[in-house]
Amino acid sequence: MASSLTASSPASGATERRGIPGAQFVEDVQTYLTQSGFDVNSALAFLQERLQQYKLVEMKLLAQQRDLQAKIPDIEKCLDIVATLQAKKGTGEAVIADFEVSEGIYSQARIEETGSVCLWLGANVMLDYSSDEANDLLKKNLDNAKASLEVLITDLQFLRDQVTITQVTIARVYNWDVHQRRTRQASASTAQD
């Protein structure tokens, strides 16, 4: 999932979640630079690169989240349709349904009592299932989609935390560098006087 984040980090002790490396909160910039072997510019470049990698992974996870959020209502609609067909089973009553023929084009169908349901599996594949099998498959797919969505939401929260930590670290390194430069300038001007 996060193959672009595999570069080694000077952050020791940072956590990781599902291939997403954790960001290290830097309390003491001087110690961080010494331990990592970076100078200020290298550290800022590394942190900026890591931040961009986090943003890229976040975009991918948000796209997956949108896809799942669109998929779940579709599965629930299919479950409702199967339940309606099962409820009408044995009553001799037909079901009148509108279905989409093409994008924005609908037609009406009269569905006589049937013991099977055809489900699109993707990649232009449709299979015929008994009503009970279709119901079980759809419930399993719904449970899997909801579980995947929960994991994605947790991953996104972890990722947002890492982005925040990285942004704070960038600010701390930059501010430390500005402070060091001012201190050196003040020392140099005092020495000249």
mmCIF file of C-alpha atoms in Angstrom:
data_model
loop_
_atom_site.group_PDB
_atom_site.id
_atom_site.type_symbol
_atom_site.label_atom_id
_atom_site.label_comp_id
_atom_site.label_asym_id
_atom_site.label_seq_id
_atom_site.Cartn_x
_atom_site.Cartn_y
_atom_site.Cartn_z
ATOM 1 C CA MET A 1 0.000 0.000 0.000
ATOM 2 C CA ALA A 2 2.657 2.498 0.979
ATOM 3 C CA SER A 3 5.542 1.359 -1.171
ATOM 4 C CA SER A 4 6.616 4.950 -1.788
ATOM 5 C CA LEU A 5 7.322 5.354 1.926
ATOM 6 C CA THR A 6 9.960 2.674 2.245
ATOM 7 C CA ALA A 7 12.948 5.012 2.368
ATOM 8 C CA SER A 8 14.857 4.562 5.574
ATOM 9 C CA SER A 9 14.143 7.136 8.195
ATOM 10 C CA PRO A 10 16.487 8.581 10.727
ATOM 11 C CA ALA A 11 13.538 8.422 13.103
ATOM 12 C CA SER A 12 14.314 5.685 15.540
ATOM 13 C CA GLY A 13 11.488 4.350 17.658
ATOM 14 C CA ALA A 14 8.721 5.731 15.400
ATOM 15 C CA THR A 15 5.752 3.422 14.951
ATOM 16 C CA GLU A 16 4.447 1.992 11.703
ATOM 17 C CA ARG A 17 0.951 1.042 10.551
ATOM 18 C CA ARG A 18 0.322 -1.200 7.540
ATOM 19 C CA GLY A 19 3.475 -0.093 5.717
ATOM 20 C CA ILE A 20 3.121 3.577 6.611
ATOM 21 C CA PRO A 21 6.157 4.620 8.649
ATOM 22 C CA GLY A 22 5.556 6.701 11.726
ATOM 23 C CA ALA A 23 6.939 10.183 12.068
ATOM 24 C CA GLN A 24 9.266 11.018 14.931
ATOM 25 C CA PHE A 25 8.356 14.006 17.078
ATOM 26 C CA VAL A 26 11.521 16.030 17.517
ATOM 27 C CA GLU A 27 11.882 17.738 20.866
ATOM 28 C CA ASP A 28 15.562 18.649 20.583
ATOM 29 C CA VAL A 29 16.537 19.633 17.051
ATOM 30 C CA GLN A 30 20.293 19.626 17.767
ATOM 31 C CA THR A 31 20.110 16.027 19.051
ATOM 32 C CA TYR A 32 17.928 15.010 16.089
ATOM 33 C CA LEU A 33 20.427 16.447 13.603
ATOM 34 C CA THR A 34 23.367 14.843 15.377
ATOM 35 C CA GLN A 35 21.734 11.406 15.605
ATOM 36 C CA SER A 36 20.407 11.463 12.036
ATOM 37 C CA GLY A 37 23.648 12.736 10.525
ATOM 38 C CA PHE A 38 21.732 15.433 8.647
ATOM 39 C CA ASP A 39 22.552 19.093 8.344
ATOM 40 C CA VAL A 40 19.597 21.482 8.503
ATOM 41 C CA ASN A 41 19.021 21.575 4.730
ATOM 42 C CA SER A 42 19.220 17.798 4.386
ATOM 43 C CA ALA A 43 16.844 17.317 7.311
ATOM 44 C CA LEU A 44 14.339 19.783 5.842
ATOM 45 C CA ALA A 45 14.601 18.116 2.420
ATOM 46 C CA PHE A 46 14.061 14.677 3.973
ATOM 47 C CA LEU A 47 11.082 15.884 5.993
ATOM 48 C CA GLN A 48 9.522 17.655 2.989
ATOM 49 C CA GLU A 49 9.924 14.509 0.898
ATOM 50 C CA ARG A 50 8.351 12.398 3.645
ATOM 51 C CA LEU A 51 5.474 14.892 3.919
ATOM 52 C CA GLN A 52 4.842 14.605 0.171
ATOM 53 C CA GLN A 53 4.873 10.817 0.436
ATOM 54 C CA TYR A 54 2.322 10.973 3.240
ATOM 55 C CA LYS A 55 0.128 13.265 1.124
ATOM 56 C CA LEU A 56 0.325 10.861 -1.824
ATOM 57 C CA VAL A 57 -0.687 7.890 0.326
ATOM 58 C CA GLU A 58 -3.479 9.991 1.848
ATOM 59 C CA MET A 59 -4.868 10.720 -1.631
ATOM 60 C CA LYS A 60 -4.872 6.998 -2.449
ATOM 61 C CA LEU A 61 -6.581 6.096 0.819
ATOM 62 C CA LEU A 62 -9.199 8.829 0.341
ATOM 63 C CA ALA A 63 -9.974 7.441 -3.133
ATOM 64 C CA GLN A 64 -10.372 3.945 -1.650
ATOM 65 C CA GLN A 65 -12.618 5.381 1.055
ATOM 66 C CA ARG A 66 -14.836 7.119 -1.527
ATOM 67 C CA ASP A 67 -15.098 3.886 -3.521
ATOM 68 C CA LEU A 68 -16.135 1.904 -0.448
ATOM 69 C CA GLN A 69 -18.593 4.560 0.653
ATOM 70 C CA ALA A 70 -20.230 4.330 -2.774
ATOM 71 C CA LYS A 71 -20.134 0.522 -2.805
ATOM 72 C CA ILE A 72 -21.833 -0.030 0.569
ATOM 73 C CA PRO A 73 -25.195 1.567 -0.390
ATOM 74 C CA ASP A 74 -25.189 -0.450 -3.634
ATOM 75 C CA ILE A 75 -24.733 -3.700 -1.703
ATOM 76 C CA GLU A 76 -27.470 -2.670 0.734
ATOM 77 C CA LYS A 77 -29.848 -1.979 -2.195
ATOM 78 C CA CYS A 78 -29.084 -5.414 -3.626
ATOM 79 C CA LEU A 79 -29.793 -6.993 -0.231
ATOM 80 C CA ASP A 80 -33.144 -5.167 -0.091
ATOM 81 C CA ILE A 81 -34.055 -6.407 -3.566
ATOM 82 C CA VAL A 82 -33.164 -10.000 -2.700
ATOM 83 C CA ALA A 83 -35.194 -9.692 0.527
ATOM 84 C CA THR A 84 -38.178 -8.371 -1.457
ATOM 85 C CA LEU A 85 -37.929 -11.261 -3.904
ATOM 86 C CA GLN A 86 -37.688 -13.745 -1.031
ATOM 87 C CA ALA A 87 -40.709 -12.161 0.679
ATOM 88 C CA LYS A 88 -42.812 -12.480 -2.518
ATOM 89 C CA LYS A 89 -41.722 -16.086 -2.990
ATOM 90 C CA GLY A 90 -44.673 -18.450 -2.691
ATOM 91 C CA THR A 91 -47.316 -15.701 -2.850
ATOM 92 C CA GLY A 92 -47.791 -15.893 -6.608
ATOM 93 C CA GLU A 93 -47.486 -12.125 -6.696
ATOM 94 C CA ALA A 94 -45.164 -10.572 -9.289
ATOM 95 C CA VAL A 95 -42.740 -7.775 -8.469
ATOM 96 C CA ILE A 96 -42.795 -4.682 -10.659
ATOM 97 C CA ALA A 97 -39.348 -3.059 -10.761
ATOM 98 C CA ASP A 98 -37.611 -0.252 -12.601
ATOM 99 C CA PHE A 99 -34.116 -1.107 -13.777
ATOM 100 C CA GLU A 100 -31.399 0.862 -15.491
ATOM 101 C CA VAL A 101 -30.855 -0.231 -19.081
ATOM 102 C CA SER A 102 -28.133 2.297 -19.732
ATOM 103 C CA GLU A 103 -26.925 5.389 -17.934
ATOM 104 C CA GLY A 104 -30.052 7.476 -17.285
ATOM 105 C CA ILE A 105 -32.329 5.112 -19.245
ATOM 106 C CA TYR A 106 -34.746 3.011 -17.216
ATOM 107 C CA SER A 107 -37.305 0.385 -18.082
ATOM 108 C CA GLN A 108 -39.942 -1.429 -16.108
ATOM 109 C CA ALA A 109 -39.895 -5.177 -15.576
ATOM 110 C CA ARG A 110 -42.350 -7.660 -14.191
ATOM 111 C CA ILE A 111 -40.503 -10.275 -12.158
ATOM 112 C CA GLU A 112 -42.413 -13.487 -11.727
ATOM 113 C CA GLU A 113 -41.676 -15.798 -8.854
ATOM 114 C CA THR A 114 -38.134 -17.027 -9.147
ATOM 115 C CA GLY A 115 -35.774 -18.962 -6.954
ATOM 116 C CA SER A 116 -32.605 -17.458 -8.362
ATOM 117 C CA VAL A 117 -30.901 -14.108 -8.624
ATOM 118 C CA CYS A 118 -28.192 -12.967 -11.017
ATOM 119 C CA LEU A 119 -25.415 -10.867 -9.491
ATOM 120 C CA TRP A 120 -22.766 -8.836 -11.293
ATOM 121 C CA LEU A 121 -19.382 -9.825 -9.955
ATOM 122 C CA GLY A 122 -17.429 -7.274 -11.973
ATOM 123 C CA ALA A 123 -15.375 -7.431 -15.161
ATOM 124 C CA ASN A 124 -18.596 -8.127 -17.120
ATOM 125 C CA VAL A 125 -19.196 -11.351 -15.178
ATOM 126 C CA MET A 126 -22.659 -12.261 -13.929
ATOM 127 C CA LEU A 127 -23.509 -15.414 -11.983
ATOM 128 C CA ASP A 128 -26.812 -17.020 -11.140
ATOM 129 C CA TYR A 129 -27.314 -17.718 -7.408
ATOM 130 C CA SER A 130 -30.202 -19.070 -5.408
ATOM 131 C CA SER A 131 -31.886 -16.339 -3.351
ATOM 132 C CA ASP A 132 -30.336 -17.706 -0.165
ATOM 133 C CA GLU A 133 -26.845 -17.916 -1.693
ATOM 134 C CA ALA A 134 -27.171 -14.395 -3.094
ATOM 135 C CA ASN A 135 -28.315 -13.104 0.293
ATOM 136 C CA ASP A 136 -25.364 -14.796 2.053
ATOM 137 C CA LEU A 137 -22.853 -13.522 -0.518
ATOM 138 C CA LEU A 138 -24.187 -9.966 -0.340
ATOM 139 C CA LYS A 139 -24.137 -9.975 3.471
ATOM 140 C CA LYS A 140 -20.558 -11.242 3.430
ATOM 141 C CA ASN A 141 -19.582 -8.549 0.901
ATOM 142 C CA LEU A 142 -21.306 -5.879 2.997
ATOM 143 C CA ASP A 143 -19.512 -7.008 6.160
ATOM 144 C CA ASN A 144 -16.168 -7.045 4.310
ATOM 145 C CA ALA A 145 -16.771 -3.575 2.845
ATOM 146 C CA LYS A 146 -17.703 -2.129 6.248
ATOM 147 C CA ALA A 147 -14.668 -3.740 7.896
ATOM 148 C CA SER A 148 -12.401 -2.408 5.125
ATOM 149 C CA LEU A 149 -13.886 1.054 5.563
ATOM 150 C CA GLU A 150 -13.165 0.968 9.303
ATOM 151 C CA VAL A 151 -9.546 -0.020 8.630
ATOM 152 C CA LEU A 152 -9.210 2.740 6.044
ATOM 153 C CA ILE A 153 -10.589 5.333 8.447
ATOM 154 C CA THR A 154 -8.093 4.201 11.092
ATOM 155 C CA ASP A 155 -5.270 4.308 8.525
ATOM 156 C CA LEU A 156 -6.288 7.822 7.484
ATOM 157 C CA GLN A 157 -6.303 9.017 11.082
ATOM 158 C CA PHE A 158 -2.847 7.516 11.640
ATOM 159 C CA LEU A 159 -1.635 9.159 8.436
ATOM 160 C CA ARG A 160 -3.052 12.554 9.412
ATOM 161 C CA ASP A 161 -1.252 12.283 12.746
ATOM 162 C CA GLN A 162 2.011 11.567 10.900
ATOM 163 C CA VAL A 163 1.438 14.561 8.608
ATOM 164 C CA THR A 164 0.881 16.810 11.615
ATOM 165 C CA ILE A 165 3.972 15.499 13.411
ATOM 166 C CA THR A 166 6.058 15.974 10.265
ATOM 167 C CA GLN A 167 4.771 19.517 9.732
ATOM 168 C CA VAL A 168 5.559 20.391 13.351
ATOM 169 C CA THR A 169 9.042 18.885 12.984
ATOM 170 C CA ILE A 170 9.679 20.902 9.817
ATOM 171 C CA ALA A 171 8.657 24.074 11.641
ATOM 172 C CA ARG A 172 10.819 23.207 14.642
ATOM 173 C CA VAL A 173 13.907 22.517 12.469
ATOM 174 C CA TYR A 174 13.356 25.685 10.453
ATOM 175 C CA ASN A 175 12.830 27.839 13.561
ATOM 176 C CA TRP A 176 15.870 26.284 15.236
ATOM 177 C CA ASP A 177 17.949 27.131 12.172
ATOM 178 C CA VAL A 178 16.695 30.739 12.145
ATOM 179 C CA HIS A 179 17.508 31.044 15.856
ATOM 180 C CA GLN A 180 21.017 29.614 15.298
ATOM 181 C CA ARG A 181 21.677 32.068 12.458
ATOM 182 C CA ARG A 182 20.510 35.026 14.546
ATOM 183 C CA THR A 183 22.678 33.895 17.451
ATOM 184 C CA ARG A 184 25.717 33.604 15.149
ATOM 185 C CA GLN A 185 25.017 37.041 13.636
ATOM 186 C CA ALA A 186 24.638 38.595 17.086
ATOM 187 C CA SER A 187 27.897 36.955 18.202
ATOM 188 C CA ALA A 188 29.683 38.133 15.086
ATOM 189 C CA SER A 189 28.468 41.719 15.457
ATOM 190 C CA THR A 190 29.393 41.722 19.174
ATOM 191 C CA ALA A 191 32.884 40.416 18.351
ATOM 192 C CA GLN A 192 33.387 43.194 15.781
ATOM 193 C CA ASP A 193 32.494 45.944 18.263
#
